[in-house]
Amino acid sequence: MNGDQRVELAVAVTDELPILHVDMDAFYVEVERKRDPALVGRPVIVGGSGRRGVVASASYEARASGVHAAMPTARARRLCPDAVVVTSDFSGYAEASVAIAEVFESVTPHVEPIALDEAFLDVSGAHRLFGSSPEIAWHLRSAVREATGLDCSVGVASNKTLAKLASVAAKPTVGRSGPRPGLGVRIVERAEQLDFLWAHRVEALWGVGPVTLGRLHDIDVFSVGDLAAVPIERLVTAIGSAHGTHLSALANGIDDRPVHPGGIPRSVSHEETFDVDVRDPDRIRGETVRLADAVASRLRANGLAGRTVTVKVKYPDFSLRTRAHTLAGPVQTPRILAGAAHALIAKLDLSSGIRLLGIAVSNISETSAPAARSEAGDGADTLPAPRGQLQLELDVGRRSAAASDAAADAEPGLTGDAEVDRRLGDALDAIRGRFGRAVISHGAAGLRDGAPGERRWGR
DNA sequence: TCTGGGGTCCTCTGCCCT
DNA sequence: TCTGAGGGCAGAGGACCC
C-alpha cells in the first residue's frame, strides 16, 4: 500500500456514517401473518380485543382506512369493518425479537434495543468484515428476512436522531390506493443532513409529544428548521431548561448520544385496565395479589429483585395516583410485594372505584442466575394443562400465615420468611414451567387471612 | 365510542440531617 | 436553643417513547 492509498483509506473511514436504526415493518402484524398465512393481504389489527382495548399495530391495509396505533380497538373496527382483529401475544413477538437481535449481534456487539421491533446499531467497528454502512444496512435487511421472514427498514446516518428519521423515510407508505413499498434503506449523507432534518415537522423529533408540541406552536415553531432558528433563551422559557437545551441541539444536528447495549432494566411492572371499573375492596385485593405475582414471576425469571414498590391507580375520570415505598432490602417474591402493595393501596381513596391497577418494582439489582425455566418458558404453551382443577398444599415452611403477614407489613424483605418465599417462588416457577402459567396462581384469600396450616394454592 | 401496557427520564416538593 | 441554608434522598407526578 503506498502513501496515497493510506490517506484515501483514512478519509473513507472517518466519513462513514456510524449509526444505523433498524425498525421492523408492522412487526406484530407480520409475526401474526407468519403464524397464520390466511391473514396475508387482508387488513389486520393487533391489539386488545376487550371493551377497553386499543390497537398495538395495524397492517398497512388497515392503516389505509385510517387505523393507527393507540386507537381504541372499537373505533378501529368501525373504520375498517373488514379487518381481522388479533389479540396481542407479546411472548410470540418477544421470540421473533430474539431472532432479530441475534442477526444484529452477528454484525456488531454495539446494539441498543429500543423496543421489541427496533434497535440502534453502531457499526463503526464492522466495516472491515461487512463493508460500508450502506452495505451493512442492506446486508441486515436480507439477513433479518432470511432468519425470520420479516421485513425491516434501515436508516443510516451520523447520529441517532438522523438515523431514526431516516428509517421512517425508508418505510412503506399508505395511500388511497393502498400500501406502497418503501426504500428499505435510507442513507442521510453528512452534506444533506441539515436540509433533511429541517424539512421535518417538529413532532418528528424524539421528545416532542402533545404537550411540548402545543408549547412550541405557541412560539410559532412548526418545523425542525423553525426550532433550529429559535433563540435558546426563548425555547428554555417555553419548555424548560433541560428539555429546551436538548431539543435545540437535536434540531441543529447535534446528537452525540452513544449507542449503548442494554443493561438490567430500571423497573419491572405489570398493570391492567379492568373491563368495568372496580369498587369492591376484596376484588382489588385479589387483583393486587395477582399483579404482584406477575411482577415477582418476571423478576425471578430474570434473576432480578427490587427495593422500591410503587402502586398505580387510575380512577374513572382518568386521573392517576401513585404511591411508593422503598424497602430495606431487595425483594422478588409475590407475598412480600403484595404485602407492600396492600399497604400502599390502603393510603388511596378507592370509594369511586378504579379502572386500572398497576404494580411496579424499581431500584432493581441482580440477584442470581435467572430461574431455570421461566413461567413463559417453552413448556408453557406446549404441554396441555390438566383438565380438572388442582388444589395443592406446598410444604414450603411451617411458620404461621399470620406471623408471615405481620412480618411483611413490618419490613418486607428482611424477615425470616425470605427462605420460605424463595422456595415458594421456585415451586411456582417449576409448576408453571411444566404445565403453563395459567395452571396455578395465588389464592388471595390464603394470603389475606389464612390460618396456620391452612394455606391453599390453586386456581 | 372513548382513551393499553411496559418502560425511561425529568422536575418538583418535602423531609431529614448537618 | 432556635433558625436558616444547603445537600441528599424519597416520593409523586408529568411527559414521552414504542
Short mmCIF file of C-alpha atoms (C1' of nucleotides) in Angstrom, two decimals:
data_model
loop_
_atom_site.label_atom_id
_atom_site.label_comp_id
_atom_site.label_asym_id
_atom_site.label_seq_id
_atom_site.Cartn_x
_atom_site.Cartn_y
_atom_site.Cartn_z
CA MET A 1 0.00 0.00 0.00
CA ASN A 2 1.51 3.37 -0.97
CA GLY A 3 1.09 6.69 0.85
CA ASP A 4 -1.81 7.94 -1.29
CA GLN A 5 -3.85 4.81 -0.64
CA ARG A 6 -3.29 5.20 3.09
CA VAL A 7 -4.69 8.73 3.02
CA GLU A 8 -7.68 7.62 0.97
CA LEU A 9 -8.50 4.83 3.44
CA ALA A 10 -8.32 7.18 6.44
CA VAL A 11 -10.73 9.60 4.76
CA ALA A 12 -13.09 6.79 3.86
CA VAL A 13 -13.22 5.54 7.47
CA THR A 14 -13.85 8.95 9.05
CA ASP A 15 -16.58 9.71 6.51
CA GLU A 16 -18.52 6.52 7.28
CA LEU A 17 -21.91 7.07 8.82
CA PRO A 18 -21.66 5.03 12.03
CA ILE A 19 -25.26 4.80 13.26
CA LEU A 20 -27.98 2.50 11.93
CA HIS A 21 -31.57 2.49 13.11
CA VAL A 22 -33.40 -0.71 12.24
CA ASP A 23 -37.18 -0.75 12.54
CA MET A 24 -39.38 -3.74 11.69
CA ASP A 25 -42.31 -3.05 9.36
CA ALA A 26 -45.72 -3.61 11.04
CA PHE A 27 -43.92 -6.06 13.31
CA TYR A 28 -46.75 -7.56 15.37
CA VAL A 29 -48.95 -7.91 12.30
CA GLU A 30 -46.24 -9.65 10.30
CA VAL A 31 -45.48 -12.07 13.16
CA GLU A 32 -49.19 -12.95 13.25
CA ARG A 33 -49.15 -13.45 9.47
CA LYS A 34 -46.22 -15.84 9.76
CA ARG A 35 -48.31 -17.79 12.23
CA ASP A 36 -51.47 -17.64 10.13
CA PRO A 37 -50.81 -17.11 6.40
CA ALA A 38 -54.55 -16.60 5.82
CA LEU A 39 -54.03 -13.08 7.17
CA VAL A 40 -51.69 -12.13 4.31
CA GLY A 41 -53.17 -9.43 2.08
CA ARG A 42 -56.07 -8.76 4.45
CA PRO A 43 -56.38 -5.75 6.77
CA VAL A 44 -55.20 -6.86 10.22
CA ILE A 45 -55.42 -5.14 13.58
CA VAL A 46 -53.37 -6.41 16.52
CA GLY A 47 -54.34 -5.19 19.96
CA GLY A 48 -56.59 -5.58 22.96
CA SER A 49 -59.90 -7.09 21.98
CA GLY A 50 -61.74 -6.26 25.21
CA ARG A 51 -64.16 -3.38 25.69
CA ARG A 52 -61.29 -1.05 26.52
CA GLY A 53 -58.60 -2.41 24.24
CA VAL A 54 -56.50 -0.30 21.89
CA VAL A 55 -54.60 -1.00 18.69
CA ALA A 56 -50.97 -2.08 19.18
CA SER A 57 -50.21 -2.43 15.48
CA ALA A 58 -52.14 -2.30 12.23
CA SER A 59 -51.31 -3.70 8.81
CA TYR A 60 -50.73 -1.19 6.03
CA GLU A 61 -54.07 -2.27 4.51
CA ALA A 62 -55.83 -1.28 7.75
CA ARG A 63 -53.84 1.95 8.00
CA ALA A 64 -55.24 2.93 4.60
CA SER A 65 -58.64 3.12 6.34
CA GLY A 66 -57.29 5.50 8.97
CA VAL A 67 -56.49 2.93 11.65
CA HIS A 68 -53.39 3.67 13.70
CA ALA A 69 -51.66 2.51 16.88
CA ALA A 70 -53.13 3.59 20.25
CA MET A 71 -56.59 4.00 18.72
CA PRO A 72 -59.39 2.24 20.65
CA THR A 73 -59.99 -1.13 19.01
CA ALA A 74 -63.73 -0.47 18.88
CA ARG A 75 -63.14 2.65 16.79
CA ALA A 76 -60.66 0.82 14.57
CA ARG A 77 -63.28 -1.86 13.89
CA ARG A 78 -65.75 0.80 12.76
CA LEU A 79 -63.20 2.46 10.49
CA CYS A 80 -62.18 -0.85 8.97
CA PRO A 81 -65.02 -3.38 9.32
CA ASP A 82 -63.25 -5.93 7.11
CA ALA A 83 -60.21 -6.07 9.39
CA VAL A 84 -59.28 -9.23 11.25
CA VAL A 85 -58.67 -8.33 14.91
CA VAL A 86 -55.99 -10.45 16.58
CA THR A 87 -55.30 -10.30 20.32
CA SER A 88 -51.69 -9.31 21.06
CA ASP A 89 -49.36 -12.14 22.04
CA PHE A 90 -46.24 -10.48 23.35
CA SER A 91 -44.42 -13.71 24.15
CA GLY A 92 -44.60 -14.61 20.45
CA TYR A 93 -43.29 -11.18 19.45
CA ALA A 94 -40.50 -11.48 22.01
CA GLU A 95 -39.42 -14.76 20.42
CA ALA A 96 -39.17 -13.14 16.99
CA SER A 97 -37.34 -10.24 18.59
CA VAL A 98 -34.66 -12.57 19.96
CA ALA A 99 -34.04 -13.97 16.48
CA ILE A 100 -33.70 -10.45 15.09
CA ALA A 101 -31.31 -9.43 17.87
CA GLU A 102 -29.11 -12.40 17.00
CA VAL A 103 -28.81 -11.10 13.44
CA PHE A 104 -27.82 -7.65 14.73
CA GLU A 105 -25.24 -9.11 17.08
CA SER A 106 -23.70 -11.14 14.27
CA VAL A 107 -22.67 -7.77 12.79
CA THR A 108 -21.72 -5.75 15.88
CA PRO A 109 -21.87 -6.07 19.67
CA HIS A 110 -22.89 -2.40 19.85
CA VAL A 111 -26.65 -2.93 19.71
CA GLU A 112 -29.06 -0.79 21.73
CA PRO A 113 -32.56 -2.29 21.78
CA ILE A 114 -35.30 0.35 21.85
CA ALA A 115 -38.33 -1.91 21.74
CA LEU A 116 -39.16 -5.44 20.59
CA ASP A 117 -39.08 -4.26 16.99
CA GLU A 118 -36.32 -1.68 16.74
CA ALA A 119 -32.72 -1.01 17.70
CA PHE A 120 -29.78 1.29 17.14
CA LEU A 121 -26.50 -0.21 15.93
CA ASP A 122 -23.08 1.40 15.96
CA VAL A 123 -21.29 -0.23 13.03
CA SER A 124 -18.11 1.84 13.15
CA GLY A 125 -16.11 -1.28 14.01
CA ALA A 126 -17.76 -3.57 11.47
CA HIS A 127 -16.56 -2.11 8.16
CA ARG A 128 -13.63 -4.46 7.66
CA LEU A 129 -15.86 -7.51 7.83
CA PHE A 130 -19.09 -6.21 6.34
CA GLY A 131 -18.17 -3.21 4.16
CA SER A 132 -19.55 0.33 4.20
CA SER A 133 -22.50 1.41 6.34
CA PRO A 134 -24.97 1.23 3.41
CA GLU A 135 -23.67 -2.24 2.56
CA ILE A 136 -24.19 -3.29 6.18
CA ALA A 137 -27.73 -1.86 6.07
CA TRP A 138 -28.64 -3.92 3.01
CA HIS A 139 -26.97 -6.99 4.49
CA LEU A 140 -29.01 -6.62 7.69
CA ARG A 141 -32.25 -6.32 5.75
CA SER A 142 -31.66 -9.53 3.87
CA ALA A 143 -30.25 -11.37 6.93
CA VAL A 144 -33.30 -10.44 9.03
CA ARG A 145 -35.58 -11.59 6.22
CA GLU A 146 -33.70 -14.86 5.90
CA ALA A 147 -33.78 -15.53 9.66
CA THR A 148 -37.38 -14.53 10.36
CA GLY A 149 -39.21 -13.96 7.09
CA LEU A 150 -39.92 -10.39 8.23
CA ASP A 151 -39.09 -7.06 6.58
CA CYS A 152 -37.39 -4.11 8.19
CA SER A 153 -36.43 -0.58 7.24
CA VAL A 154 -32.98 0.81 7.98
CA GLY A 155 -31.81 4.38 8.44
CA VAL A 156 -28.12 5.18 8.09
CA ALA A 157 -26.72 8.47 9.39
CA SER A 158 -24.14 10.20 11.55
CA ASN A 159 -26.21 10.17 14.74
CA LYS A 160 -29.23 8.59 16.39
CA THR A 161 -31.77 11.31 15.62
CA LEU A 162 -30.95 11.34 11.93
CA ALA A 163 -30.80 7.54 11.70
CA LYS A 164 -34.21 7.29 13.32
CA LEU A 165 -35.75 9.82 10.92
CA ALA A 166 -34.03 8.05 8.03
CA SER A 167 -35.56 4.67 8.91
CA VAL A 168 -39.00 6.30 8.95
CA ALA A 169 -38.27 7.70 5.48
CA ALA A 170 -37.35 4.19 4.33
CA LYS A 171 -40.65 2.63 5.44
CA PRO A 172 -43.56 1.57 3.27
CA THR A 173 -46.25 4.23 2.91
CA VAL A 174 -50.01 4.17 2.69
CA GLY A 175 -52.03 5.97 0.04
CA ARG A 176 -55.68 5.90 -1.03
CA SER A 177 -54.85 3.06 -3.38
CA GLY A 178 -53.27 1.00 -0.58
CA PRO A 179 -49.78 0.26 0.69
CA ARG A 180 -46.72 1.21 -1.36
CA PRO A 181 -43.30 -0.35 -0.77
CA GLY A 182 -40.67 1.87 0.79
CA LEU A 183 -36.99 2.40 0.02
CA GLY A 184 -35.92 -0.23 2.52
CA VAL A 185 -32.74 1.68 3.30
CA ARG A 186 -32.35 5.46 3.53
CA ILE A 187 -28.88 6.97 3.81
CA VAL A 188 -28.52 10.53 5.07
CA GLU A 189 -25.16 11.83 3.92
CA ARG A 190 -23.43 14.44 6.05
CA ALA A 191 -23.72 17.07 3.32
CA GLU A 192 -27.52 16.82 3.23
CA GLN A 193 -28.27 16.14 6.88
CA LEU A 194 -29.39 19.62 7.92
CA ASP A 195 -31.68 20.01 4.91
CA PHE A 196 -33.11 16.54 5.63
CA LEU A 197 -33.58 17.33 9.32
CA TRP A 198 -35.06 20.81 8.96
CA ALA A 199 -37.71 19.67 6.47
CA HIS A 200 -39.39 17.51 9.14
CA ARG A 201 -42.30 18.63 11.28
CA VAL A 202 -41.11 19.31 14.80
CA GLU A 203 -43.14 16.45 16.30
CA ALA A 204 -40.94 14.04 14.35
CA LEU A 205 -38.22 14.65 16.94
CA TRP A 206 -37.93 12.29 19.86
CA GLY A 207 -39.09 14.13 22.96
CA VAL A 208 -41.79 16.22 21.30
CA GLY A 209 -45.14 14.85 22.43
CA PRO A 210 -48.54 16.55 22.52
CA VAL A 211 -47.72 18.87 25.44
CA THR A 212 -44.36 20.06 24.12
CA LEU A 213 -45.84 20.40 20.64
CA GLY A 214 -48.54 22.73 21.94
CA ARG A 215 -45.94 24.91 23.67
CA LEU A 216 -43.79 25.00 20.53
CA HIS A 217 -46.76 26.00 18.40
CA ASP A 218 -47.36 28.84 20.87
CA ILE A 219 -43.97 30.30 19.89
CA ASP A 220 -44.55 29.66 16.17
CA VAL A 221 -42.33 26.61 15.90
CA PHE A 222 -43.78 24.09 13.47
CA SER A 223 -40.79 22.52 11.70
CA VAL A 224 -37.41 21.33 12.91
CA GLY A 225 -35.98 24.20 10.87
CA ASP A 226 -38.12 26.64 12.89
CA LEU A 227 -36.84 25.03 16.07
CA ALA A 228 -33.21 25.36 15.00
CA ALA A 229 -33.73 29.09 14.39
CA VAL A 230 -35.34 29.89 17.74
CA PRO A 231 -33.05 31.62 20.28
CA ILE A 232 -32.25 29.15 23.04
CA GLU A 233 -33.46 31.54 25.77
CA ARG A 234 -36.90 31.69 24.17
CA LEU A 235 -37.03 27.92 23.90
CA VAL A 236 -35.97 27.42 27.52
CA THR A 237 -38.69 29.81 28.67
CA ALA A 238 -41.28 27.89 26.65
CA ILE A 239 -40.43 24.28 27.52
CA GLY A 240 -37.89 24.33 30.35
CA SER A 241 -34.15 24.27 30.67
CA ALA A 242 -33.15 20.64 30.15
CA HIS A 243 -35.75 19.92 27.50
CA GLY A 244 -35.12 23.18 25.62
CA THR A 245 -31.36 22.76 25.51
CA HIS A 246 -31.66 19.16 24.40
CA LEU A 247 -34.18 19.82 21.61
CA SER A 248 -32.24 22.83 20.38
CA ALA A 249 -29.14 20.68 19.96
CA LEU A 250 -31.08 17.95 18.14
CA ALA A 251 -32.62 20.50 15.78
CA ASN A 252 -29.14 21.69 14.87
CA GLY A 253 -27.95 18.20 14.02
CA ILE A 254 -26.03 17.79 17.28
CA ASP A 255 -26.68 14.44 18.91
CA ASP A 256 -23.67 12.73 20.43
CA ARG A 257 -25.55 10.15 22.46
CA PRO A 258 -23.67 6.88 22.10
CA VAL A 259 -25.20 3.53 21.26
CA HIS A 260 -25.04 1.59 24.50
CA PRO A 261 -26.13 -2.02 24.84
CA GLY A 262 -29.00 -2.51 27.26
CA GLY A 263 -28.18 -3.47 30.83
CA ILE A 264 -30.57 -4.55 33.56
CA PRO A 265 -33.98 -2.85 33.43
CA ARG A 266 -34.70 0.13 35.71
CA SER A 267 -38.11 -1.18 36.65
CA VAL A 268 -40.43 -4.13 36.14
CA SER A 269 -44.15 -3.53 36.22
CA HIS A 270 -47.49 -5.05 35.47
CA GLU A 271 -50.75 -3.18 35.15
CA GLU A 272 -54.21 -3.94 33.94
CA THR A 273 -57.25 -1.98 32.88
CA PHE A 274 -60.45 -3.63 34.03
CA ASP A 275 -63.33 -4.16 31.64
CA VAL A 276 -65.56 -2.32 34.12
CA ASP A 277 -64.50 -0.05 36.97
CA VAL A 278 -63.81 -2.00 40.17
CA ARG A 279 -65.09 -0.80 43.54
CA ASP A 280 -65.11 -3.97 45.64
CA PRO A 281 -62.13 -3.91 48.10
CA ASP A 282 -61.90 -7.71 48.11
CA ARG A 283 -61.66 -7.80 44.32
CA ILE A 284 -59.00 -5.07 44.40
CA ARG A 285 -57.09 -7.05 46.99
CA GLY A 286 -57.27 -10.17 44.85
CA GLU A 287 -56.12 -8.27 41.75
CA THR A 288 -53.21 -6.85 43.75
CA VAL A 289 -52.05 -10.35 44.63
CA ARG A 290 -52.35 -11.43 41.00
CA LEU A 291 -50.36 -8.45 39.71
CA ALA A 292 -47.72 -8.86 42.43
CA ASP A 293 -47.42 -12.48 41.40
CA ALA A 294 -46.89 -11.49 37.76
CA VAL A 295 -44.19 -8.95 38.63
CA ALA A 296 -42.45 -11.31 41.05
CA SER A 297 -42.52 -14.06 38.49
CA ARG A 298 -40.77 -11.89 35.91
CA LEU A 299 -38.22 -10.69 38.44
CA ARG A 300 -37.32 -14.25 39.39
CA ALA A 301 -37.23 -15.39 35.78
CA ASN A 302 -34.59 -12.74 35.06
CA GLY A 303 -32.61 -13.09 38.28
CA LEU A 304 -33.66 -9.63 39.48
CA ALA A 305 -35.02 -8.09 42.67
CA GLY A 306 -36.07 -4.56 43.54
CA ARG A 307 -36.38 -2.32 46.61
CA THR A 308 -38.99 0.24 45.65
CA VAL A 309 -42.59 -0.88 45.25
CA THR A 310 -44.99 1.51 43.51
CA VAL A 311 -48.72 1.07 43.08
CA LYS A 312 -50.57 2.96 40.39
CA VAL A 313 -54.30 3.55 40.30
CA LYS A 314 -56.31 5.14 37.51
CA TYR A 315 -59.72 6.48 38.51
CA PRO A 316 -62.83 6.51 36.29
CA ASP A 317 -62.09 10.16 35.39
CA PHE A 318 -58.63 9.03 34.14
CA SER A 319 -56.75 10.82 36.90
CA LEU A 320 -53.72 8.88 38.11
CA ARG A 321 -52.34 8.37 41.59
CA THR A 322 -49.13 6.60 42.55
CA ARG A 323 -47.85 5.62 45.96
CA ALA A 324 -44.37 4.25 46.52
CA HIS A 325 -42.36 2.78 49.33
CA THR A 326 -38.71 1.80 49.45
CA LEU A 327 -37.95 -1.35 51.40
CA ALA A 328 -34.82 -2.04 53.39
CA GLY A 329 -33.73 -4.81 51.04
CA PRO A 330 -34.41 -6.09 47.52
CA VAL A 331 -37.41 -8.41 47.13
CA GLN A 332 -38.69 -10.69 44.38
CA THR A 333 -41.42 -12.76 45.98
CA PRO A 334 -45.15 -12.26 45.43
CA ARG A 335 -46.19 -12.38 49.09
CA ILE A 336 -43.86 -9.57 50.11
CA LEU A 337 -44.65 -7.49 47.02
CA ALA A 338 -48.35 -7.97 47.61
CA GLY A 339 -47.97 -7.06 51.28
CA ALA A 340 -46.17 -3.81 50.40
CA ALA A 341 -48.72 -3.06 47.66
CA HIS A 342 -51.66 -3.64 50.02
CA ALA A 343 -50.17 -1.16 52.48
CA LEU A 344 -49.74 1.45 49.72
CA ILE A 345 -53.24 0.93 48.30
CA ALA A 346 -54.64 1.44 51.79
CA LYS A 347 -53.43 5.06 51.54
CA LEU A 348 -55.60 5.69 48.46
CA ASP A 349 -59.26 6.55 48.24
CA LEU A 350 -60.98 3.73 46.36
CA SER A 351 -64.55 4.78 47.06
CA SER A 352 -65.18 6.00 43.50
CA GLY A 353 -63.85 2.74 42.00
CA ILE A 354 -60.79 2.29 39.79
CA ARG A 355 -60.35 1.46 36.12
CA LEU A 356 -56.69 0.45 36.28
CA LEU A 357 -54.39 -1.07 38.87
CA GLY A 358 -50.65 -1.47 38.46
CA ILE A 359 -47.66 -2.58 40.49
CA ALA A 360 -44.08 -1.63 39.65
CA VAL A 361 -40.79 -2.55 41.25
CA SER A 362 -37.78 -0.27 40.75
CA ASN A 363 -34.34 0.18 42.33
CA ILE A 364 -33.54 -3.07 40.58
CA SER A 365 -30.49 -5.21 41.27
CA GLU A 366 -29.34 -8.60 40.05
CA THR A 367 -29.69 -11.46 42.47
CA SER A 368 -28.53 -14.68 40.88
CA ALA A 369 -28.89 -16.69 37.73
CA PRO A 370 -32.37 -16.48 36.21
CA ALA A 371 -34.83 -19.20 37.15
CA ALA A 372 -34.13 -22.36 35.19
CA ARG A 373 -37.46 -22.21 33.40
CA SER A 374 -39.37 -19.02 33.21
CA GLU A 375 -43.11 -19.02 33.63
CA ALA A 376 -43.43 -18.08 29.99
CA GLY A 377 -40.89 -20.69 29.02
CA ASP A 378 -41.13 -23.22 26.28
CA GLY A 379 -43.12 -25.64 28.40
CA ALA A 380 -45.81 -23.06 28.98
CA ASP A 381 -47.67 -23.47 25.78
CA THR A 382 -46.61 -26.85 24.61
CA LEU A 383 -47.88 -29.08 27.38
CA PRO A 384 -51.62 -29.28 27.90
CA ALA A 385 -52.87 -28.02 31.25
CA PRO A 386 -54.56 -30.59 33.47
CA ARG A 387 -58.23 -30.85 32.74
CA GLY A 388 -59.51 -30.69 36.31
CA GLN A 389 -58.70 -28.12 38.92
CA LEU A 390 -55.98 -28.97 41.36
CA GLN A 391 -55.53 -27.78 44.89
CA LEU A 392 -52.07 -28.11 46.34
CA GLU A 393 -50.63 -27.54 49.75
CA LEU A 394 -46.95 -26.89 49.31
CA ASP A 395 -44.67 -27.80 52.16
CA VAL A 396 -42.61 -24.65 51.98
CA GLY A 397 -42.42 -23.85 55.66
CA ARG A 398 -44.12 -24.13 58.98
CA ARG A 399 -44.42 -20.51 60.03
CA SER A 400 -47.91 -19.24 60.57
CA ALA A 401 -49.52 -17.15 57.89
CA ALA A 402 -50.47 -14.53 60.45
CA ALA A 403 -46.87 -14.22 61.59
CA SER A 404 -45.69 -14.03 57.99
CA ASP A 405 -48.07 -11.23 57.09
CA ALA A 406 -47.19 -9.29 60.20
CA ALA A 407 -43.52 -9.55 59.31
CA ALA A 408 -44.14 -8.46 55.72
CA ASP A 409 -46.09 -5.46 56.89
CA ALA A 410 -43.36 -4.51 59.34
CA GLU A 411 -40.48 -4.61 56.85
CA PRO A 412 -40.72 -6.89 53.89
CA GLY A 413 -37.57 -8.42 52.60
CA LEU A 414 -35.74 -8.66 55.87
CA THR A 415 -37.63 -11.31 57.73
CA GLY A 416 -37.01 -14.95 58.37
CA ASP A 417 -39.69 -15.72 55.77
CA ALA A 418 -37.32 -14.95 52.93
CA GLU A 419 -36.31 -18.58 52.60
CA VAL A 420 -39.94 -19.73 52.68
CA ASP A 421 -40.82 -17.20 49.98
CA ARG A 422 -37.88 -18.15 47.85
CA ARG A 423 -38.82 -21.83 47.96
CA LEU A 424 -42.42 -20.98 47.26
CA GLY A 425 -41.41 -18.91 44.25
CA ASP A 426 -39.20 -21.71 42.98
CA ALA A 427 -42.07 -24.17 43.35
CA LEU A 428 -44.42 -21.89 41.41
CA ASP A 429 -41.86 -21.38 38.66
CA ALA A 430 -41.29 -25.13 38.37
CA ILE A 431 -45.02 -25.89 38.12
CA ARG A 432 -45.59 -23.14 35.56
CA GLY A 433 -42.54 -24.23 33.62
CA ARG A 434 -44.08 -27.67 33.27
CA PHE A 435 -47.79 -27.02 32.87
CA GLY A 436 -48.07 -23.39 31.77
CA ARG A 437 -48.63 -20.12 33.51
CA ALA A 438 -52.37 -20.47 33.80
CA VAL A 439 -52.43 -23.64 35.87
CA ILE A 440 -51.52 -22.03 39.18
CA SER A 441 -51.99 -18.68 40.84
CA HIS A 442 -52.00 -17.26 44.30
CA GLY A 443 -55.17 -17.68 46.28
CA ALA A 444 -55.77 -14.15 47.54
CA ALA A 445 -57.79 -15.49 50.45
CA GLY A 446 -54.88 -17.64 51.55
CA LEU A 447 -52.61 -14.65 51.57
CA ARG A 448 -55.12 -12.47 53.26
CA ASP A 449 -56.35 -14.41 56.22
CA GLY A 450 -55.11 -17.98 56.06
CA ALA A 451 -54.85 -19.54 59.45
CA PRO A 452 -51.76 -21.58 60.35
CA GLY A 453 -51.53 -24.66 58.19
CA GLU A 454 -54.43 -23.55 56.03
CA ARG A 455 -52.63 -22.04 53.04
CA ARG A 456 -54.21 -23.29 49.89
CA TRP A 457 -52.85 -22.79 46.45
CA GLY A 458 -54.55 -23.44 43.17
CA ARG A 459 -56.54 -21.84 40.50
"C1'" DT B 1 -67.45 5.10 21.46
"C1'" DC B 2 -63.67 6.70 24.15
"C1'" DT B 3 -58.61 6.74 25.63
"C1'" DG B 4 -53.49 -0.21 26.70
"C1'" DG B 5 -49.22 -1.81 28.61
"C1'" DG B 6 -44.42 -1.55 29.77
"C1'" DG B 7 -40.97 1.24 30.10
"C1'" DT B 8 -37.49 5.77 30.89
"C1'" DC B 9 -36.35 10.25 32.32
"C1'" DC B 10 -37.11 14.70 34.38
"C1'" DT B 11 -38.92 18.06 37.73
"C1'" DC B 12 -40.84 19.50 41.87
"C1'" DT B 13 -41.62 19.03 46.71
"C1'" DG B 14 -40.96 17.68 51.31
"C1'" DC B 15 -38.22 15.64 54.81
"C1'" DC B 16 -34.04 14.73 57.27
"C1'" DC B 17 -29.54 15.83 58.53
"C1'" DT B 18 -25.55 18.76 59.09
"C1'" DT C 1 -31.83 26.64 71.91
"C1'" DC C 2 -33.57 28.32 67.69
"C1'" DT C 3 -33.29 29.26 62.78
"C1'" DG C 4 -31.90 29.11 58.04
"C1'" DA C 5 -29.17 27.27 54.18
"C1'" DG C 6 -27.93 23.52 51.51
"C1'" DG C 7 -27.27 18.66 50.16
"C1'" DG C 8 -29.14 14.12 49.65
"C1'" DC C 9 -32.87 11.26 49.17
"C1'" DA C 10 -37.58 9.54 48.59
"C1'" DG C 11 -41.98 10.18 46.79
"C1'" DA C 12 -45.30 11.94 43.43
"C1'" DG C 13 -46.46 13.23 39.07
"C1'" DG C 14 -45.84 14.55 34.22
"C1'" DA C 15 -44.24 13.74 29.61
"C1'" DC C 16 -42.66 10.84 26.39
"C1'" DC C 17 -41.39 6.53 23.81
"C1'" DC C 18 -42.80 2.10 21.19
#
